Structures are given as C-alpha cells and as structure tokens.
Coordinates of C-alpha atoms in Angstrom, one line a residue:
M1 CA -43.7 41.5 41.8
T2 CA -40.4 39.8 40.9
T3 CA -39.4 39.6 37.2
F4 CA -36.6 37.1 37.9
V5 CA -37.2 33.4 38.3
D6 CA -34.3 30.9 38.4
R7 CA -36.0 27.6 39.3
V8 CA -39.2 26.2 37.8
E9 CA -40.9 22.8 37.5
L10 CA -41.9 22.3 33.9
H11 CA -44.4 19.8 32.6
V12 CA -43.5 18.8 29.0
A13 CA -45.4 16.5 26.6
A14 CA -44.2 15.6 23.1
G15 CA -46.7 15.1 20.3
S16 CA -48.1 11.7 19.6
G17 CA -47.6 10.0 16.3
G18 CA -50.5 10.0 13.8
H19 CA -52.4 6.7 13.1
G20 CA -51.7 4.9 9.9
C21 CA -54.6 4.5 7.4
A22 CA -56.1 1.2 6.2
S23 CA -57.4 2.0 2.7
V24 CA -57.9 0.1 -0.6
H25 CA -57.5 1.8 -3.9
R26 CA -60.7 1.8 -5.9
E27 CA -61.5 3.0 -9.3
K28 CA -63.8 2.1 -12.2
F29 CA -63.3 -1.5 -13.3
K30 CA -60.7 -2.0 -10.4
P31 CA -62.8 -2.5 -7.3
L32 CA -59.7 -3.8 -5.4
G33 CA -56.7 -2.0 -6.7
G34 CA -54.5 -2.9 -3.7
P35 CA -53.8 -1.2 -0.4
D36 CA -53.0 2.6 -0.5
G37 CA -53.3 3.7 3.1
G38 CA -50.6 6.3 4.1
N39 CA -48.4 6.4 7.2
G40 CA -49.2 8.7 10.1
G41 CA -46.9 11.7 10.8
R42 CA -44.3 11.8 13.6
G43 CA -45.1 13.7 16.8
G44 CA -43.2 16.9 17.5
D45 CA -40.3 16.9 20.1
V46 CA -40.0 19.3 23.0
I47 CA -36.5 20.8 22.7
L48 CA -34.7 23.2 25.1
V49 CA -32.3 25.6 23.4
V50 CA -29.9 28.1 25.0
D51 CA -30.6 31.6 23.9
Q52 CA -28.3 34.4 25.0
D53 CA -31.2 36.9 24.9
V54 CA -33.1 35.0 27.6
T55 CA -32.1 35.8 31.1
T56 CA -34.8 34.3 33.3
L57 CA -37.2 31.4 33.5
L58 CA -40.2 33.7 34.2
D59 CA -42.2 32.6 31.2
Y60 CA -42.1 29.0 32.4
H61 CA -43.1 30.0 35.9
H62 CA -46.3 31.5 34.6
S63 CA -46.9 28.8 31.9
P64 CA -45.4 25.5 33.2
H65 CA -47.3 23.2 30.9
R66 CA -45.8 22.9 27.4
K67 CA -46.9 20.5 24.6
A68 CA -45.7 19.9 21.1
T69 CA -48.2 19.2 18.3
S70 CA -49.1 15.7 17.3
G71 CA -48.7 14.1 13.9
K72 CA -51.6 13.9 11.5
P73 CA -53.1 10.5 10.5
G74 CA -52.4 9.0 7.1
E75 CA -55.0 9.0 4.4
G76 CA -55.9 7.0 1.4
G77 CA -54.2 7.4 -1.9
N78 CA -50.8 6.8 -0.2
R79 CA -50.9 10.2 1.4
S80 CA -48.8 10.3 4.6
G81 CA -49.9 12.5 7.5
K82 CA -48.1 15.7 8.3
D83 CA -45.4 15.6 11.0
G84 CA -46.0 17.4 14.2
Q85 CA -44.1 20.6 14.8
D86 CA -41.2 20.6 17.3
L87 CA -41.7 22.9 20.3
I88 CA -38.5 25.0 20.8
L89 CA -38.2 26.4 24.4
P90 CA -35.5 29.0 24.8
V91 CA -33.7 28.9 28.1
P92 CA -30.9 31.1 29.6
D93 CA -27.2 30.2 29.3
G94 CA -26.3 28.1 32.4
T95 CA -29.6 26.2 32.8
V96 CA -29.4 22.9 34.5
V97 CA -32.1 20.3 33.6
Q98 CA -33.0 17.8 36.4
D99 CA -35.6 15.2 37.1
K100 CA -37.9 15.6 40.1
Q101 CA -35.5 13.4 42.2
G102 CA -32.6 15.9 41.6
N103 CA -30.7 13.8 39.0
V104 CA -29.0 16.1 36.5
L105 CA -30.2 15.3 32.9
A106 CA -28.3 18.1 31.1
D107 CA -26.2 21.1 31.8
L108 CA -26.9 23.7 29.1
V109 CA -24.0 26.1 28.6
G110 CA -23.2 27.9 25.4
Q111 CA -25.3 29.6 22.8
G112 CA -27.3 27.1 20.8
T113 CA -26.8 24.1 23.1
T114 CA -29.9 21.8 22.8
Y115 CA -31.5 19.1 24.9
V116 CA -34.6 17.0 23.8
A117 CA -36.8 17.1 26.9
A118 CA -39.5 14.9 25.4
E119 CA -39.4 12.9 22.2
G120 CA -42.3 12.8 19.8
G121 CA -44.0 9.5 19.1
R122 CA -43.6 7.5 15.9
G123 CA -46.3 7.6 13.3
G124 CA -48.2 4.3 12.6
L125 CA -47.6 2.5 9.3
G126 CA -50.5 2.5 6.8
N127 CA -51.6 -0.8 5.2
A128 CA -49.7 0.1 2.0
A129 CA -46.4 -0.1 4.0
L130 CA -47.5 -3.3 5.8
S131 CA -48.3 -5.2 2.6
S132 CA -46.0 -8.1 1.7
A133 CA -45.8 -11.1 -0.6
R134 CA -47.9 -13.2 1.9
R135 CA -50.0 -10.3 3.2
K136 CA -51.0 -8.6 0.0
A137 CA -53.9 -6.5 1.2
P138 CA -53.7 -5.9 5.0
G139 CA -57.0 -4.9 6.4
F140 CA -55.4 -2.9 9.3
A141 CA -52.9 -0.2 10.0
L142 CA -50.7 0.5 13.0
L143 CA -51.6 3.1 15.5
G144 CA -49.4 6.1 16.3
V145 CA -47.1 5.9 19.4
P146 CA -48.0 8.4 22.2
G147 CA -45.3 11.1 22.7
G148 CA -43.0 11.1 25.7
G149 CA -43.2 13.6 28.5
G150 CA -43.0 14.1 32.2
D151 CA -41.9 16.7 34.8
I152 CA -38.5 18.3 34.7
V153 CA -36.9 21.0 36.9
L154 CA -35.0 23.9 35.3
E155 CA -32.5 25.6 37.5
L156 CA -30.5 28.6 36.4
K157 CA -26.9 29.0 37.4
T158 CA -25.5 32.2 36.2
V159 CA -22.4 31.9 34.0
A160 CA -20.0 34.5 35.5
D161 CA -16.2 34.7 36.0
V162 CA -16.3 36.9 39.1
A163 CA -18.9 36.8 42.0
L164 CA -19.3 39.6 44.5
V165 CA -20.5 38.3 47.9
G166 CA -21.2 40.3 51.1
Y167 CA -23.9 41.6 53.4
P168 CA -26.8 43.6 52.0
S169 CA -25.9 47.3 51.4
A170 CA -22.2 46.5 51.4
G171 CA -22.0 48.2 48.0
K172 CA -21.9 45.2 45.6
S173 CA -24.4 46.7 43.1
S174 CA -22.6 50.1 43.2
L175 CA -19.3 48.3 42.5
I176 CA -20.7 46.5 39.5
S177 CA -22.2 49.7 38.2
V178 CA -18.8 51.5 38.1
L179 CA -16.7 48.5 36.9
S180 CA -19.1 47.7 34.0
A181 CA -21.9 49.2 32.0
A182 CA -24.5 47.5 34.2
R183 CA -27.1 49.7 35.8
P184 CA -28.6 47.9 38.7
K185 CA -31.2 49.5 41.0
I186 CA -29.3 51.0 44.0
A187 CA -30.6 52.4 47.3
D188 CA -29.4 52.7 50.9
Y189 CA -31.6 50.0 52.5
P190 CA -31.0 46.3 52.8
F191 CA -32.2 43.9 50.1
T192 CA -32.3 46.5 47.4
T193 CA -31.0 43.8 45.0
L194 CA -33.6 41.1 44.5
V195 CA -32.0 39.5 41.4
P196 CA -28.3 38.7 40.5
N197 CA -26.9 41.6 38.4
L198 CA -24.4 40.8 35.6
G199 CA -21.9 43.1 34.0
V200 CA -19.1 42.8 31.5
V201 CA -15.6 44.2 32.4
T202 CA -12.7 44.9 30.1
A203 CA -9.3 45.1 31.7
G204 CA -6.4 45.3 29.2
S205 CA -6.8 42.3 26.9
T206 CA -9.0 40.4 29.3
V207 CA -12.8 40.5 29.1
Y208 CA -14.8 38.9 31.9
T209 CA -18.2 38.9 33.4
I210 CA -19.0 39.9 37.0
A211 CA -22.1 39.2 39.1
D212 CA -23.3 40.0 42.6
V213 CA -25.1 37.6 44.9
P214 CA -27.8 39.3 46.9
G215 CA -29.3 38.5 50.2
L216 CA -26.4 36.7 52.0
I217 CA -27.1 36.8 55.8
P218 CA -26.5 34.3 58.6
G219 CA -28.4 31.2 57.8
A220 CA -28.6 31.8 54.1
S221 CA -27.3 28.3 53.2
Q222 CA -30.3 26.9 55.2
G223 CA -32.8 29.0 53.4
R224 CA -32.9 32.2 55.5
G225 CA -33.3 35.4 53.7
L226 CA -32.7 35.4 49.9
G227 CA -29.3 33.8 50.0
L228 CA -30.2 30.2 49.2
E229 CA -32.1 31.3 46.1
F230 CA -29.0 32.9 44.7
L231 CA -26.0 31.0 46.0
R232 CA -26.3 28.6 43.0
H233 CA -25.4 31.5 40.8
V234 CA -21.8 31.6 42.0
E235 CA -21.1 27.9 41.5
R236 CA -19.5 28.5 38.1
C237 CA -17.4 31.5 39.0
S238 CA -13.6 31.6 38.9
V239 CA -13.0 34.0 41.8
L240 CA -15.0 35.3 44.8
V241 CA -14.8 38.9 45.9
H242 CA -15.7 39.7 49.5
V243 CA -17.1 43.2 49.5
L244 CA -16.9 44.6 53.1
D245 CA -18.6 47.7 54.3
T246 CA -16.2 49.9 56.3
A247 CA -18.9 52.5 57.0
T248 CA -21.7 50.3 58.3
L249 CA -24.3 52.0 60.4
E250 CA -25.1 48.9 62.4
S251 CA -23.2 49.0 65.7
E252 CA -23.2 45.2 66.2
R253 CA -21.5 44.5 62.9
D254 CA -17.8 45.0 61.7
P255 CA -16.1 43.9 58.5
L256 CA -14.2 41.0 60.0
S257 CA -17.3 39.4 61.5
D258 CA -19.1 40.0 58.3
L259 CA -16.4 38.1 56.4
D260 CA -16.5 35.2 58.9
V261 CA -20.3 34.9 58.5
I262 CA -20.2 34.9 54.7
E263 CA -17.3 32.4 54.7
E264 CA -19.3 30.1 56.9
E265 CA -22.3 30.3 54.7
L266 CA -20.2 29.5 51.6
K267 CA -18.7 26.5 53.4
L268 CA -22.1 25.2 54.5
Y269 CA -23.5 25.6 51.0
G270 CA -20.6 23.6 49.4
G271 CA -20.5 23.2 45.7
G272 CA -16.8 23.8 45.7
L273 CA -17.1 27.4 46.7
E274 CA -14.8 27.0 49.7
N275 CA -11.9 26.3 47.3
R276 CA -12.3 29.2 45.0
P277 CA -9.6 32.0 44.9
R278 CA -10.7 35.1 46.9
I279 CA -9.8 38.7 47.3
V280 CA -11.2 41.3 49.7
V281 CA -12.5 44.7 48.7
L282 CA -12.9 47.3 51.5
N283 CA -15.6 49.6 50.2
K284 CA -16.7 53.2 51.1
V285 CA -13.2 54.4 52.1
D286 CA -14.2 57.8 50.9
I287 CA -15.9 58.3 54.2
P288 CA -13.4 59.3 57.0
D289 CA -14.6 56.7 59.4
G290 CA -14.5 54.1 56.6
Q291 CA -10.8 54.8 55.8
D292 CA -9.9 54.7 59.5
L293 CA -11.6 51.3 59.9
A294 CA -9.9 50.0 56.7
D295 CA -6.5 50.9 58.1
I296 CA -7.2 49.0 61.3
I297 CA -8.5 45.7 59.8
R298 CA -6.2 45.5 56.7
P299 CA -3.3 43.9 58.5
D300 CA -5.6 41.2 60.0
L301 CA -7.0 40.4 56.6
E302 CA -3.5 40.2 55.0
K303 CA -2.4 37.8 57.9
R304 CA -5.2 35.5 56.8
G305 CA -3.8 35.4 53.3
Y306 CA -6.2 37.7 51.5
R307 CA -5.3 40.2 48.8
V308 CA -6.9 43.4 50.0
F309 CA -8.0 46.4 48.0
E310 CA -9.4 49.7 49.3
V311 CA -12.0 51.2 47.0
S312 CA -14.9 53.7 46.8
A313 CA -17.6 53.0 44.3
V314 CA -18.9 56.5 44.8
A315 CA -15.6 58.4 44.5
H316 CA -14.2 55.9 41.9
L317 CA -11.1 55.2 44.0
G318 CA -9.0 52.0 43.6
L319 CA -11.2 50.6 40.8
K320 CA -8.5 50.1 38.2
E321 CA -6.3 48.0 40.6
V322 CA -9.3 45.8 41.5
S323 CA -10.3 45.4 37.8
F324 CA -6.8 44.3 36.7
A325 CA -6.3 42.0 39.7
L326 CA -9.5 40.2 38.8
A327 CA -8.5 40.0 35.2
E328 CA -5.2 38.4 36.2
I329 CA -7.0 35.7 38.3
V330 CA -9.6 35.0 35.6
A331 CA -7.0 34.7 32.9
K332 CA -5.0 32.3 35.0
A333 CA -8.1 30.2 35.7
R334 CA -8.9 30.1 32.0
A335 CA -5.4 29.0 31.2
D336 CA -5.4 26.3 33.8
K337 CA -8.7 24.9 32.7
P338 CA -8.2 21.6 30.9
V339 CA -8.8 21.7 27.1
E340 CA -12.1 20.0 26.3
E341 CA -11.6 17.3 23.8
A342 CA -14.0 16.6 21.0
T343 CA -16.7 14.2 22.1
R344 CA -16.0 10.7 20.9
V345 CA -18.7 8.7 19.2
V346 CA -18.8 5.4 21.1
I347 CA -20.5 2.5 19.3
R348 CA -21.6 -0.2 21.7
P349 CA -23.0 -3.1 19.7
K350 CA -25.6 -5.3 21.4
A351 CA -24.4 -8.7 22.7
V352 CA -25.1 -11.6 20.4
D353 CA -27.6 -13.1 22.9
D354 CA -29.3 -9.7 23.7
A355 CA -32.9 -10.0 22.3
G356 CA -33.8 -6.5 23.4
F357 CA -36.4 -7.7 25.9
T358 CA -36.7 -9.5 29.2
V359 CA -39.2 -12.0 30.6
V360 CA -39.7 -12.2 34.4
L361 CA -42.0 -14.4 36.4
E362 CA -43.6 -12.2 39.1
E363 CA -44.9 -13.2 42.5
D364 CA -48.5 -13.1 41.3
G365 CA -47.8 -15.7 38.6
I366 CA -47.8 -13.2 35.8
Y367 CA -45.0 -13.3 33.2
R368 CA -44.0 -9.7 32.5
V369 CA -42.3 -8.8 29.2
R370 CA -40.3 -5.6 29.1
G371 CA -38.5 -4.2 26.1
E372 CA -38.6 -1.2 23.8
K373 CA -39.9 -3.1 20.8
P374 CA -42.6 -5.3 22.3
E375 CA -44.0 -2.4 24.3
R376 CA -44.1 -0.1 21.3
W377 CA -45.7 -2.8 19.1
V378 CA -48.4 -3.3 21.7
R379 CA -49.2 0.4 21.8
Q380 CA -49.4 0.4 18.0
T381 CA -51.9 -2.5 17.8
D382 CA -55.6 -2.0 17.2
F383 CA -57.0 -4.8 19.4
S384 CA -60.5 -4.4 17.9
N385 CA -59.1 -5.8 14.6
D386 CA -58.3 -9.5 14.7
E387 CA -55.9 -9.3 11.8
A388 CA -53.9 -6.6 13.6
V389 CA -53.8 -8.8 16.7
G390 CA -52.5 -11.7 14.6
Y391 CA -49.9 -9.5 13.1
L392 CA -48.7 -8.5 16.6
A393 CA -48.5 -12.2 17.5
D394 CA -46.4 -12.9 14.4
R395 CA -44.0 -10.0 15.3
L396 CA -43.6 -11.2 18.9
S397 CA -43.0 -14.7 17.7
R398 CA -40.3 -13.6 15.3
L399 CA -38.6 -11.5 18.0
G400 CA -38.4 -14.6 20.2
V401 CA -40.9 -13.7 22.9
E402 CA -42.7 -17.0 22.6
E403 CA -39.5 -19.0 22.8
K404 CA -38.3 -17.1 25.9
L405 CA -41.7 -17.6 27.6
M406 CA -41.4 -21.3 27.1
K407 CA -37.8 -21.3 28.6
A408 CA -39.1 -19.3 31.5
G409 CA -41.7 -22.0 32.2
A410 CA -44.8 -20.5 30.8
R411 CA -47.7 -22.8 29.8
A412 CA -50.8 -22.2 27.7
G413 CA -53.3 -20.2 29.7
D414 CA -50.7 -18.4 31.9
G415 CA -51.0 -14.7 32.3
V416 CA -48.6 -12.5 30.3
A417 CA -48.2 -8.8 30.7
I418 CA -46.3 -6.6 28.2
G419 CA -45.3 -3.2 29.6
P420 CA -45.0 -1.6 33.0
E421 CA -47.5 -2.3 35.8
E422 CA -49.3 1.0 35.4
D423 CA -49.7 0.6 31.6
A424 CA -49.5 -3.0 30.6
V425 CA -51.5 -5.2 28.2
V426 CA -52.4 -8.5 29.9
F427 CA -53.6 -11.6 28.1
D428 CA -53.7 -15.4 28.4
W429 CA -50.8 -16.9 26.5
E430 CA -51.6 -19.2 23.7
P431 CA -48.4 -20.6 22.1
T432 CA -50.1 -21.7 18.9
M433 CA -50.5 -18.0 17.8
M434 CA -47.6 -17.9 15.4
A435 CA -46.7 -17.7 11.7
G436 CA -50.2 -17.3 10.4
A437 CA -50.1 -14.8 7.5
E438 CA -51.0 -17.6 5.1
M439 CA -54.0 -18.5 7.2
L440 CA -55.7 -15.2 6.8
G441 CA -59.3 -14.9 5.6
R442 CA -61.1 -11.8 4.7
R443 CA -59.6 -8.4 5.4
G444 CA -59.5 -7.6 9.1
E445 CA -59.9 -11.3 10.1
D446 CA -57.5 -14.0 11.3
H447 CA -58.7 -17.6 11.5
R448 CA -56.5 -18.3 14.4
L449 CA -58.7 -16.0 16.6
E450 CA -61.9 -17.8 15.6
A451 CA -61.2 -21.1 17.4
P452 CA -61.9 -21.3 21.1
R453 CA -58.8 -20.2 22.9
P454 CA -57.3 -23.1 25.0
A455 CA -57.1 -21.0 28.2
S456 CA -60.6 -19.7 28.0
Q457 CA -62.0 -23.2 27.1
R458 CA -60.1 -24.7 30.0
R459 CA -61.5 -22.1 32.4
R460 CA -65.0 -22.8 31.2
D461 CA -64.5 -26.6 31.6
R462 CA -63.2 -26.1 35.2
E463 CA -66.2 -23.9 36.0
A464 CA -68.6 -26.5 34.6
E465 CA -67.0 -29.3 36.7
R466 CA -67.4 -27.2 39.8
D467 CA -71.0 -26.6 39.0
D468 CA -71.6 -30.4 38.5
V469 CA -70.0 -31.1 41.9
D470 CA -72.1 -28.5 43.7
R471 CA -75.2 -29.8 42.0
E472 CA -74.5 -33.4 43.1
Y473 CA -73.7 -32.2 46.6
D474 CA -77.0 -30.4 46.8
E475 CA -78.9 -33.5 45.6
F476 CA -77.4 -35.7 48.3
N477 CA -77.6 -33.1 51.0
P478 CA -81.0 -31.4 50.7
F479 CA -80.7 -29.9 54.1

C-alpha cells in the first residue's frame, strides 16, 4: 500500500453565516424597549497553508471532504453569534491548486504561503442593526449567507534543484543516498522506488536539493508505467541528470539507447524540460564490464554536447566531482533567475456607470438580474416575513434594479429572476414596490404586500375571461 499521494480531488465547503435574531427588549414597565436582536456569526474559511513538515497529500486522499464550521445565530439582548472556526489544511511545498477543468488557481511555494479555497458566508444582521429613524423596530432579521465551496484538485510538484532521471535500477536512489543524507529503499529489481526521494546536498558554499524520478520507461509520458505520475516532480528543477547504467543485465539495452528513450519521454511530456541544462552520469564503473562500456560510449556522449561523469555509488568513486558540478549549475541558475519584485497593490475603482449588476432579457422572456449584491440580498431574505420582503424591495430599488428593469423594457407582471439558473429566485415584477418604510404596519407586516398584486390580478382576469368565452361557446354549441 502506497504512502505517497501527489494528486487528489478535494471537496471543500466553507461554513455558512449564522442567522440574525429578531428580538425586542422587554422588562417590567417597558413592554417594548426597542429591538435588541444580535447579528449572526461569520462562517469559517477553508484555507490551504504550506507546511514544510507535510510531504504528501495522503490525508486528503483518504478524507477528501473537508468543511469548516458555520457561524452561530444571533440572540436577544444584543448578543452576536460566535464566528465559525477557519479550517486550516496543511499542504506540501510545491502544491498547485486547480479547478476541475485544469485552470491553475494558485501555486503554493514557500513555507506559510496560504490560499483561501472556500470563503465563509456572512452572518445575517439582527433587527437591532437594521433599525433606523424610519424603521424603528424591525420585525425581521437577515439570514446568514451560505458558505462557498466546490471541488478543487491538488497536485504536488516537488521543489528540487536537481532531478535524476533514468531507467529503473540505473542507480538513482543509490546515488542520492551517497550524495546526501537521504536513505531511500534500494534493491536490485525494477521499480524499487515508488515515490520521489529527496535529499539535501552541500558542495562548498552551495546547498541544493536533489530528487530522483522513478518509473521512466518507454511510453511514460502517455501514462505507461509510473513515469507520468512522477514527471511533474521535475518541472521545477534547475538541472537534469541522466543516470545511465553501464552494467545492465538486459541484453537488449545499452546506455545510449536508454538516453534516447528518456530524452524522447521528456520531450513528449513538455513543461519546459527539454530546455533544462543536462549532465550525464555513467554509474556502476566499479564493475569491470561497466568501466569498459563507459570508455566506449563516453566519446559519443561528449560529441552530443553532454558533460560526462563516471561514478560508482557503491565504491564512492567520482562523487565529489559530480556534486560540485551540480552546485555550479544550480548557483548559476539561481543567479540568472530574475529578482522577484514586491507585489504591487493595484486599485481599480469601478466605473462611474457601473451599478454592480446586470439585467438581461433571456429567450424565455425572463429578465435575469446578476450581481454580487442583489444575489446576496436575496439569499439573506426570509420570504415568509412580509416586512423582510418589503425591505428587500427597498434595497433593490435604491441599488437601481427597478430603473434598469424599466430601461430594459420590463413591464408590470413580467418574470424576473435574481441569481443563476440553478439557484434563482423568480417572481412577477411589480414596479410599485418601492420606498415604503413609512408605510409599515405592525411588526413583520408591509401594507404594500396586502393589496392584490397587479400581475396576479391580471392573470385572474384573463382566466375569468377565458372561462366566460368557453361557457358562451358551450351554450350556443350544445353538441
């Protein structure tokens, strides 16, 4: 059973905001002491944080559903609900966050780097916060906003300076074990290494990390073997090291053909790997046949432009030369890397005519309103409370929704939908629903909602007319 997972699909859900409270202060001799309903608490966020102690995504493979806690509802006596607790999810350094379509949302590199994967919902306002000079004792409160969420894909790309590539059993793990303090599992059969191994190497004043890429065989870039699972781990490296086995026991293989195969797989995979600096390490020269083969192929490799090193991981031959050569290339790559400038804070003010929402007439005759504010206000409205519905109408009117509907050609009785198709509130538009705080009656009521609605009345009139026509037709045509 593998203990290394480098790609998972995670289902995250932030906490919902708590509902506001509609309450009236009461005490002896003060039966109506004013509104004292508290606000609901904010829902918790789901936050990804880079943690150097985490090296795999295994926990999320076993438990892919993660949810933050919701905010508590407000209470009477001006007591606000408790905020939901943020859910902190530690991820390895080098984790790339994508959506299900493959679009990169964040590239998390560096200890402590964070990304908010799902934002908690706002808490609803209590009636104490909704009171005003005109609406002194609101008989309603706002509902909490549901938390965000969805499916994201976490993909781990190891952060290493040097990547060792080569056929299984070429000696990559052995080379890492002698160049660094890493202790990978090593055996004399193919696919011993099932996970990328990382080691830290010190050569003079340069310290760099080195990783091996297991499972590269012909067809690896198309998913054969284990190569496709681990090729992503070399995308960030500064230099590639071809480890060639000069003492292979397979008669149909030789170091030059191995090199050609691996180069073709790197080219097919892409990701810029074809342009990285390369060196060639001829391993296992401590074996007599291995040294002889190294002497034969070295001139051909040098003609191709490779720097060639002969080493033996077992006998510790040639390791110092390789280590310092890699340190030189890594140091040069770091020096050539452009200096990252401090992130500028760009302020983009909204255009003067930007109302923050749109009104579009759809093919089915529905006027759809989309925008962050109107959609949030609809989610916060308790439609079982007439006063809350009236308050929503006032807010939409002040925002300019009614004016824009008129300009778009909407008439009384036309259908209006606020929100996306899968989660919209649909109603018959009544342009008279505006500026009615002074028309309020008892708590929880709104006189504007008591009169027959024009659209509903018009539908009833049309149905009555059709019934009269049908009845007259039946009277003159009994058969």
